[in-house]
Every structure is written in C-alpha cells, then in structure tokens.
Amino acid sequence: MRLSVSLGLWQDRPPEEALETARAAEAAGYPELWIGEMATWDAFALGTAIGAATSSISLTFGPLAVTVRDPAMIAMGVASVAALTGRTTGVALGTSSDVVVRGWHGRSRSRAATALEESAIALRQLVSGEKSTVDGSVVGSQGYRLRLPAPKSPLTIAAFGPRALDVAARHADRMVVNLVSPATAGALVSGLREAASRAGVTPPPVAAWVVGAVDPGPAQLEQLRRGVVGYLAAPGYGEMFRAAGFGELVDFARTRPHPRELLAAVPVEAIAVVGLLGSRAEVAAKAAEYAAAGIDELAIVPATGDDDPGGAKTLAACRSAVGPFDA
C-alpha cells in the first residue's frame, strides 16, 4: 500500500498551518501531497508557496470542481506551479457539492458526470502539450495549447456514484474516494472494476483519503468530530454510517438540527469508521482493512492542534505504524 498526505485545511486552525503540514509530510518521507480547494486557499497559489517551503515532495491539486474551474484554467494553473517550483504535479477532478458549486460559486451542477468526463478528456490533452479539441455539451476547450512546458500531469478522478465510477474507469490514472469506511471502499473498488470490465480497460489504482490521529487529544477529536458532521445526512454517506451502527445518528442528522446539536451527538466512535484513529496498533489494523478492501493508497489527512501543529506527530506515527507497506 502506498502512503501520501492530504492537507486538512481545518477551519479551526490558522490557514498558514498548511505549510507546516507540507513540511511535516516531506520530513516523514511521504512522496506526495494533495492540495485540495474549498474555503481557504487558492490551490495553485498555496502549491507554489509549498514548493518554496519544501524541497522535493510531489504535489497533486484537487479534487477540483469541474463546474467551477474549466479545463484550460486547471491546465494553466498546474503548469504554472510545475514551472515555478520544478515539482512533479498531478491533478484530481471531482464534482464537489451543491454548497460549493451552487451556493458559493453560483454555478450549476446539472449533468455533473458529463462535465467530469468532458473535463477529463480536455485536461488530458492540455497537460500533455496538445491543442484542445473538446466541444463539450457542458464544459470543453478548443484551440488552446499551454505556452508553459506541458507538466504531463497524471489524472486522478474522485468518484462515489456509479456514473463517476464509469468516468474514472475510462479516463483516470488513479481514482480517489473520500471519507469512506473499508466496507464502502471495497464496494467502490468493486464498482470501478465492473465499470472497467464493461469498458474493456484495466481499472486504475484507488486511493482513499482518510483522517488520521494517533493517540489524539481532546482538540484533535473535536476537530475530527466537526469534520464528519456535514457527511452524516448526505446520500450514500448516511447509509455508510448507518451500516456501521450509527443509524440513530443518521436519522437525527436528516431532521436538519442545528449544527451545534448534531456535533454534540457525534461520538468519537463515528470518526473511527472513516479514519486511522487511536494507538499505533489500531492504526496499523485499520490500514490493513483498507488494503484488504482493495485500496492501493491511503492519503492521510492529519488532525492538528496546538500540541501537534501541522499534524507532524500523527504523520510520523502513521508512517511508522504502517511500516510493512511501501511509501
């Protein structure tokens, strides 16, 4: 199993802590850092700063919302970071959520799976140095070619539903799943393999973003509890937590209580469903469950706090605990 790190971009921590996490990931020997984009940093600006603050770790941007950033914007951004930092760069695409796409950016998520596929095709052309030729029905790019050196970025696609799995099977160098239990991860791996079989292609490897906290303190646990609140009522995720024994919590979440009330009802055990939490032995055992489910890579999203800024202790401990696997 391969290991990588994803920035948590936690809302309860200073934004600049992302640089500490990047340095900690490199110091612990992780080969790749995922730089997402939601409410805080522009991903490419942060990636450039991280390139200046570290020496060799590769950078993957995303998953970026395909109905917010178009293929030419994404290709220009990743090529800019590659040229300015000299780093190996990758790109991950996803469809994001209604809150982000419709609420924050005023864009439509209609036909999101089509947008995902069309973006993947166009982006593949652009990062390879080709002139874009995609006349998409939702998004596309025609006639643009990067002026900067082509970064040759590998393409990752985030998938959860069946249509996204089909897109990942046909167009991704890697698929990523976010905040899922080993059981759900296994079902998604199976779905990807079935989609690849239908398309007559070899399925790409699968990475899973998992939260991580080794021997966590109260601040880290509170942070991780906050992190799952938004998923409890979501289609698919709610069913995952229900299957793990938290049906009453899911039912309560779907009554749309005030976030404070829902947070107060989230037990620590719910976090452990979707992450590496506890002692080193417990972390190693959970990593083995993901491996058995068919996950090829764990992208650890470390919890942080005043006693572990940037998640350095957790990242080092996870690297040690999952020692039998390859980084």
Short mmCIF file of C-alpha atoms in Angstrom, two decimals:
data_model
loop_
_atom_site.label_atom_id
_atom_site.label_comp_id
_atom_site.label_asym_id
_atom_site.label_seq_id
_atom_site.Cartn_x
_atom_site.Cartn_y
_atom_site.Cartn_z
CA MET A 1 0.00 0.00 0.00
CA ARG A 2 1.25 3.46 -0.94
CA LEU A 3 1.02 6.34 1.52
CA SER A 4 0.51 10.04 0.81
CA VAL A 5 -0.74 13.10 2.69
CA SER A 6 -3.66 15.45 2.10
CA LEU A 7 -3.94 18.88 3.67
CA GLY A 8 -6.79 19.09 6.16
CA LEU A 9 -7.32 22.85 5.74
CA TRP A 10 -9.11 22.71 9.06
CA GLN A 11 -11.40 25.65 9.76
CA ASP A 12 -10.44 25.76 13.44
CA ARG A 13 -6.72 26.18 12.73
CA PRO A 14 -4.60 29.02 11.28
CA PRO A 15 -4.62 28.88 7.46
CA GLU A 16 -0.80 29.05 7.38
CA GLU A 17 -0.66 25.68 9.14
CA ALA A 18 -0.96 24.08 5.70
CA LEU A 19 2.72 24.89 5.16
CA GLU A 20 3.62 23.12 8.41
CA THR A 21 1.73 20.02 7.29
CA ALA A 22 3.57 20.08 3.97
CA ARG A 23 6.95 20.30 5.67
CA ALA A 24 5.98 17.55 8.13
CA ALA A 25 4.86 15.26 5.30
CA GLU A 26 8.16 15.66 3.49
CA ALA A 27 10.18 15.22 6.69
CA ALA A 28 8.33 11.96 7.44
CA GLY A 29 9.13 10.59 3.99
CA TYR A 30 5.78 10.79 2.25
CA PRO A 31 6.24 11.12 -1.53
CA GLU A 32 3.10 13.09 -2.41
CA LEU A 33 0.98 15.92 -1.01
CA TRP A 34 -2.62 16.51 -2.06
CA ILE A 35 -3.69 20.17 -2.09
CA GLY A 36 -7.45 20.50 -2.11
CA GLU A 37 -9.54 23.60 -2.64
CA MET A 38 -12.66 24.63 -0.81
CA ALA A 39 -12.99 27.63 1.51
CA THR A 40 -9.49 28.88 2.27
CA TRP A 41 -6.60 28.92 -0.18
CA ASP A 42 -6.50 29.05 -3.93
CA ALA A 43 -4.94 25.64 -4.56
CA PHE A 44 -2.33 26.79 -7.08
CA ALA A 45 -1.20 29.77 -5.00
CA LEU A 46 -0.79 27.51 -1.98
CA GLY A 47 1.01 24.91 -4.08
CA THR A 48 3.54 27.49 -5.23
CA ALA A 49 4.18 28.53 -1.63
CA ILE A 50 4.57 24.89 -0.59
CA GLY A 51 7.03 24.35 -3.43
CA ALA A 52 9.14 27.15 -1.97
CA ALA A 53 8.82 25.79 1.58
CA THR A 54 9.78 22.18 0.77
CA SER A 55 12.42 20.54 -1.38
CA SER A 56 11.11 17.51 -3.25
CA ILE A 57 7.59 16.29 -2.36
CA SER A 58 5.32 15.98 -5.40
CA LEU A 59 2.09 17.98 -5.50
CA THR A 60 -1.36 16.88 -6.61
CA PHE A 61 -4.09 19.51 -6.90
CA GLY A 62 -7.68 18.71 -6.12
CA PRO A 63 -10.11 17.24 -6.44
CA LEU A 64 -11.01 20.47 -8.23
CA ALA A 65 -14.69 21.08 -9.02
CA VAL A 66 -15.17 20.69 -12.77
CA THR A 67 -18.17 23.02 -12.88
CA VAL A 68 -16.17 25.77 -11.13
CA ARG A 69 -12.76 25.50 -12.83
CA ASP A 70 -12.67 24.81 -16.56
CA PRO A 71 -10.01 22.60 -18.21
CA ALA A 72 -7.90 25.48 -19.56
CA MET A 73 -7.84 27.18 -16.14
CA ILE A 74 -6.80 23.96 -14.45
CA ALA A 75 -4.11 23.17 -17.02
CA MET A 76 -2.72 26.70 -16.81
CA GLY A 77 -2.66 26.52 -13.00
CA VAL A 78 -0.90 23.18 -12.71
CA ALA A 79 1.59 24.09 -15.44
CA SER A 80 2.31 27.36 -13.62
CA VAL A 81 3.14 25.56 -10.37
CA ALA A 82 5.25 22.97 -12.17
CA ALA A 83 7.23 25.69 -13.95
CA LEU A 84 7.66 27.90 -10.88
CA THR A 85 8.61 25.14 -8.44
CA GLY A 86 10.18 22.45 -10.62
CA ARG A 87 7.98 19.83 -8.92
CA THR A 88 6.15 16.85 -10.30
CA THR A 89 2.49 17.85 -10.34
CA GLY A 90 -0.75 15.92 -10.63
CA VAL A 91 -4.40 16.90 -10.99
CA ALA A 92 -7.53 15.45 -9.42
CA LEU A 93 -11.03 16.25 -10.68
CA GLY A 94 -14.37 15.93 -8.91
CA THR A 95 -17.92 17.26 -8.96
CA SER A 96 -17.91 18.80 -5.44
CA SER A 97 -21.16 19.65 -3.61
CA ASP A 98 -24.21 21.85 -4.03
CA VAL A 99 -22.98 24.10 -1.23
CA VAL A 100 -19.70 24.83 -3.00
CA VAL A 101 -20.83 24.85 -6.63
CA ARG A 102 -24.31 26.38 -6.44
CA GLY A 103 -24.09 28.27 -3.17
CA TRP A 104 -20.58 29.73 -3.16
CA HIS A 105 -19.88 30.00 -6.88
CA GLY A 106 -23.35 30.37 -8.37
CA ARG A 107 -22.74 27.61 -10.91
CA SER A 108 -24.92 24.69 -11.92
CA ARG A 109 -24.18 21.07 -11.02
CA SER A 110 -26.55 19.85 -13.72
CA ARG A 111 -25.06 16.93 -15.66
CA ALA A 112 -22.06 16.88 -13.36
CA ALA A 113 -20.90 13.44 -14.52
CA THR A 114 -20.87 14.65 -18.13
CA ALA A 115 -18.86 17.69 -17.06
CA LEU A 116 -16.44 15.37 -15.26
CA GLU A 117 -15.87 13.25 -18.35
CA GLU A 118 -15.53 16.19 -20.74
CA SER A 119 -13.12 17.92 -18.37
CA ALA A 120 -11.02 14.78 -18.07
CA ILE A 121 -10.69 14.42 -21.84
CA ALA A 122 -9.81 18.08 -22.39
CA LEU A 123 -7.41 18.25 -19.46
CA ARG A 124 -5.59 15.13 -20.63
CA GLN A 125 -4.95 16.85 -23.95
CA LEU A 126 -3.77 20.08 -22.38
CA VAL A 127 -1.37 18.70 -19.75
CA SER A 128 0.15 16.51 -22.48
CA GLY A 129 1.01 19.62 -24.50
CA GLU A 130 -1.64 19.07 -27.16
CA LYS A 131 -4.07 21.65 -28.53
CA SER A 132 -7.52 21.16 -27.00
CA THR A 133 -10.27 19.82 -29.26
CA VAL A 134 -13.19 19.12 -26.91
CA ASP A 135 -16.53 20.67 -27.88
CA GLY A 136 -18.38 19.54 -24.79
CA SER A 137 -22.07 19.74 -24.04
CA VAL A 138 -21.36 21.04 -20.52
CA VAL A 139 -17.68 22.07 -20.48
CA GLY A 140 -14.90 21.91 -23.00
CA SER A 141 -11.87 23.57 -24.53
CA GLN A 142 -10.99 24.15 -28.16
CA GLY A 143 -7.89 25.63 -29.71
CA TYR A 144 -5.85 26.25 -26.55
CA ARG A 145 -2.33 24.98 -26.00
CA LEU A 146 -0.15 25.66 -22.96
CA ARG A 147 2.62 28.20 -23.50
CA LEU A 148 4.45 26.84 -20.48
CA PRO A 149 6.09 23.40 -20.63
CA ALA A 150 3.48 20.65 -20.50
CA PRO A 151 3.53 19.18 -16.97
CA LYS A 152 2.50 15.68 -18.14
CA SER A 153 0.36 15.50 -15.01
CA PRO A 154 -1.28 12.19 -14.10
CA LEU A 155 -5.06 12.50 -13.78
CA THR A 156 -7.00 11.38 -10.71
CA ILE A 157 -10.79 11.30 -10.62
CA ALA A 158 -12.85 11.41 -7.43
CA ALA A 159 -15.79 9.04 -7.56
CA PHE A 160 -18.63 7.93 -5.32
CA GLY A 161 -21.65 7.35 -7.57
CA PRO A 162 -21.95 4.90 -10.48
CA ARG A 163 -21.57 7.47 -13.27
CA ALA A 164 -18.39 8.88 -11.76
CA LEU A 165 -17.06 5.33 -11.42
CA ASP A 166 -17.63 4.86 -15.15
CA VAL A 167 -15.71 8.07 -15.90
CA ALA A 168 -12.86 7.03 -13.61
CA ALA A 169 -12.63 3.60 -15.22
CA ARG A 170 -12.31 5.10 -18.70
CA HIS A 171 -10.23 8.21 -18.10
CA ALA A 172 -8.32 8.15 -14.80
CA ASP A 173 -4.75 7.21 -14.00
CA ARG A 174 -6.00 6.85 -10.41
CA MET A 175 -9.35 7.05 -8.65
CA VAL A 176 -9.80 8.64 -5.22
CA VAL A 177 -12.55 8.13 -2.66
CA ASN A 178 -13.07 10.41 0.31
CA LEU A 179 -14.01 9.70 3.92
CA VAL A 180 -15.23 6.14 3.46
CA SER A 181 -15.14 3.06 5.63
CA PRO A 182 -13.21 -0.01 4.47
CA ALA A 183 -16.53 -1.69 3.61
CA THR A 184 -17.67 1.21 1.44
CA ALA A 185 -14.21 1.48 -0.08
CA GLY A 186 -14.43 -2.17 -1.04
CA ALA A 187 -17.82 -1.64 -2.70
CA LEU A 188 -16.44 1.31 -4.67
CA VAL A 189 -13.39 -0.70 -5.77
CA SER A 190 -15.74 -3.44 -6.96
CA GLY A 191 -17.85 -0.87 -8.81
CA LEU A 192 -14.76 0.52 -10.51
CA ARG A 193 -13.64 -2.94 -11.59
CA GLU A 194 -17.09 -3.69 -13.00
CA ALA A 195 -17.09 -0.38 -14.90
CA ALA A 196 -13.62 -1.12 -16.26
CA SER A 197 -14.74 -4.57 -17.36
CA ARG A 198 -17.71 -3.09 -19.23
CA ALA A 199 -15.38 -0.61 -20.95
CA GLY A 200 -12.78 -3.29 -21.73
CA VAL A 201 -10.00 -1.45 -19.89
CA THR A 202 -7.73 -2.09 -16.91
CA PRO A 203 -9.03 -0.39 -13.75
CA PRO A 204 -6.78 2.31 -12.32
CA PRO A 205 -5.39 2.09 -8.76
CA VAL A 206 -7.55 3.53 -5.99
CA ALA A 207 -6.57 5.97 -3.26
CA ALA A 208 -8.63 6.72 -0.17
CA TRP A 209 -8.48 9.97 1.77
CA VAL A 210 -8.66 9.03 5.45
CA VAL A 211 -8.46 11.25 8.51
CA GLY A 212 -5.65 10.34 10.87
CA ALA A 213 -4.90 10.92 14.54
CA VAL A 214 -2.52 8.76 16.55
CA ASP A 215 -3.14 8.90 20.31
CA PRO A 216 -5.30 12.03 19.79
CA GLY A 217 -6.02 14.62 22.43
CA PRO A 218 -9.36 16.38 23.01
CA ALA A 219 -8.65 19.12 20.45
CA GLN A 220 -7.94 16.64 17.66
CA LEU A 221 -11.01 14.58 18.48
CA GLU A 222 -13.20 17.68 18.45
CA GLN A 223 -11.72 18.69 15.11
CA LEU A 224 -12.43 15.29 13.58
CA ARG A 225 -15.95 15.17 15.03
CA ARG A 226 -16.65 18.50 13.33
CA GLY A 227 -15.27 17.09 10.11
CA VAL A 228 -17.88 14.33 9.82
CA VAL A 229 -20.93 16.46 10.66
CA GLY A 230 -21.52 17.51 7.06
CA TYR A 231 -21.48 13.93 5.79
CA LEU A 232 -23.95 12.27 8.14
CA ALA A 233 -27.09 13.28 6.22
CA ALA A 234 -25.58 13.10 2.73
CA PRO A 235 -26.90 10.44 0.34
CA GLY A 236 -24.63 7.41 0.36
CA TYR A 237 -22.57 8.63 3.29
CA GLY A 238 -25.54 8.43 5.63
CA GLU A 239 -26.12 4.85 4.57
CA MET A 240 -22.45 4.10 5.19
CA PHE A 241 -22.65 5.38 8.77
CA ARG A 242 -25.93 3.51 9.25
CA ALA A 243 -24.32 0.26 8.17
CA ALA A 244 -21.55 0.92 10.69
CA GLY A 245 -24.08 1.06 13.52
CA PHE A 246 -24.92 4.77 13.66
CA GLY A 247 -28.45 4.68 12.26
CA GLU A 248 -29.96 6.82 15.01
CA LEU A 249 -27.30 9.47 14.45
CA VAL A 250 -28.05 9.50 10.72
CA ASP A 251 -31.79 9.78 11.36
CA PHE A 252 -31.15 12.71 13.68
CA ALA A 253 -28.87 14.38 11.11
CA ARG A 254 -31.60 14.10 8.48
CA THR A 255 -34.01 16.07 10.65
CA ARG A 256 -31.65 19.01 9.93
CA PRO A 257 -30.85 20.01 13.51
CA HIS A 258 -28.64 22.98 14.28
CA PRO A 259 -25.02 22.01 13.56
CA ARG A 260 -24.16 22.51 17.25
CA GLU A 261 -26.79 19.96 18.26
CA LEU A 262 -25.60 17.48 15.68
CA LEU A 263 -21.96 17.94 16.68
CA ALA A 264 -22.85 17.27 20.30
CA ALA A 265 -24.41 13.96 19.25
CA VAL A 266 -21.41 12.67 17.27
CA PRO A 267 -19.46 10.05 19.24
CA VAL A 268 -15.74 9.51 18.80
CA GLU A 269 -16.51 6.01 17.51
CA ALA A 270 -18.12 7.52 14.41
CA ILE A 271 -14.81 9.09 13.41
CA ALA A 272 -13.07 5.75 13.62
CA VAL A 273 -15.39 4.44 10.89
CA VAL A 274 -13.62 6.57 8.28
CA GLY A 275 -10.08 7.02 9.50
CA LEU A 276 -6.93 5.94 11.24
CA LEU A 277 -7.63 6.72 14.87
CA GLY A 278 -6.14 5.53 18.14
CA SER A 279 -2.96 3.73 19.04
CA ARG A 280 -0.31 2.74 16.51
CA ALA A 281 -1.58 -0.84 16.64
CA GLU A 282 -5.15 0.33 15.92
CA VAL A 283 -3.92 2.49 13.05
CA ALA A 284 -1.99 -0.42 11.55
CA ALA A 285 -5.01 -2.71 11.85
CA LYS A 286 -7.31 -0.20 10.15
CA ALA A 287 -4.81 0.36 7.34
CA ALA A 288 -4.78 -3.40 6.79
CA GLU A 289 -8.59 -3.34 6.49
CA TYR A 290 -8.36 -0.76 3.71
CA ALA A 291 -5.70 -2.84 1.96
CA ALA A 292 -7.90 -5.92 2.17
CA ALA A 293 -10.76 -3.90 0.65
CA GLY A 294 -8.64 -3.23 -2.44
CA ILE A 295 -7.34 0.25 -1.63
CA ASP A 296 -3.90 0.80 -3.15
CA GLU A 297 -3.07 4.08 -1.41
CA LEU A 298 -4.02 5.85 1.79
CA ALA A 299 -3.90 9.65 1.66
CA ILE A 300 -3.74 10.64 5.32
CA VAL A 301 -5.49 13.84 6.37
CA PRO A 302 -3.81 14.52 9.73
CA ALA A 303 -5.65 16.06 12.64
CA THR A 304 -3.81 19.05 14.06
CA GLY A 305 -3.73 21.04 17.29
CA ASP A 306 -1.57 23.19 19.50
CA ASP A 307 0.17 20.05 20.76
CA ASP A 308 0.72 18.77 17.20
CA PRO A 309 0.78 21.73 14.79
CA GLY A 310 0.62 20.59 11.21
CA GLY A 311 -0.02 17.02 12.32
CA ALA A 312 3.69 16.20 12.39
CA LYS A 313 3.42 13.68 15.23
CA THR A 314 0.50 11.89 13.65
CA LEU A 315 2.18 11.73 10.23
CA ALA A 316 5.39 10.32 11.67
CA ALA A 317 3.45 7.82 13.80
CA CYS A 318 1.28 6.70 10.87
CA ARG A 319 4.36 6.22 8.73
CA SER A 320 5.87 4.08 11.46
CA ALA A 321 2.66 2.17 12.23
CA VAL A 322 2.03 1.27 8.63
CA GLY A 323 5.65 0.25 8.24
CA PRO A 324 5.04 -3.09 6.48
CA PHE A 325 3.62 -1.20 3.50
CA ASP A 326 5.57 0.77 0.90
CA ALA A 327 5.54 4.57 0.93
#
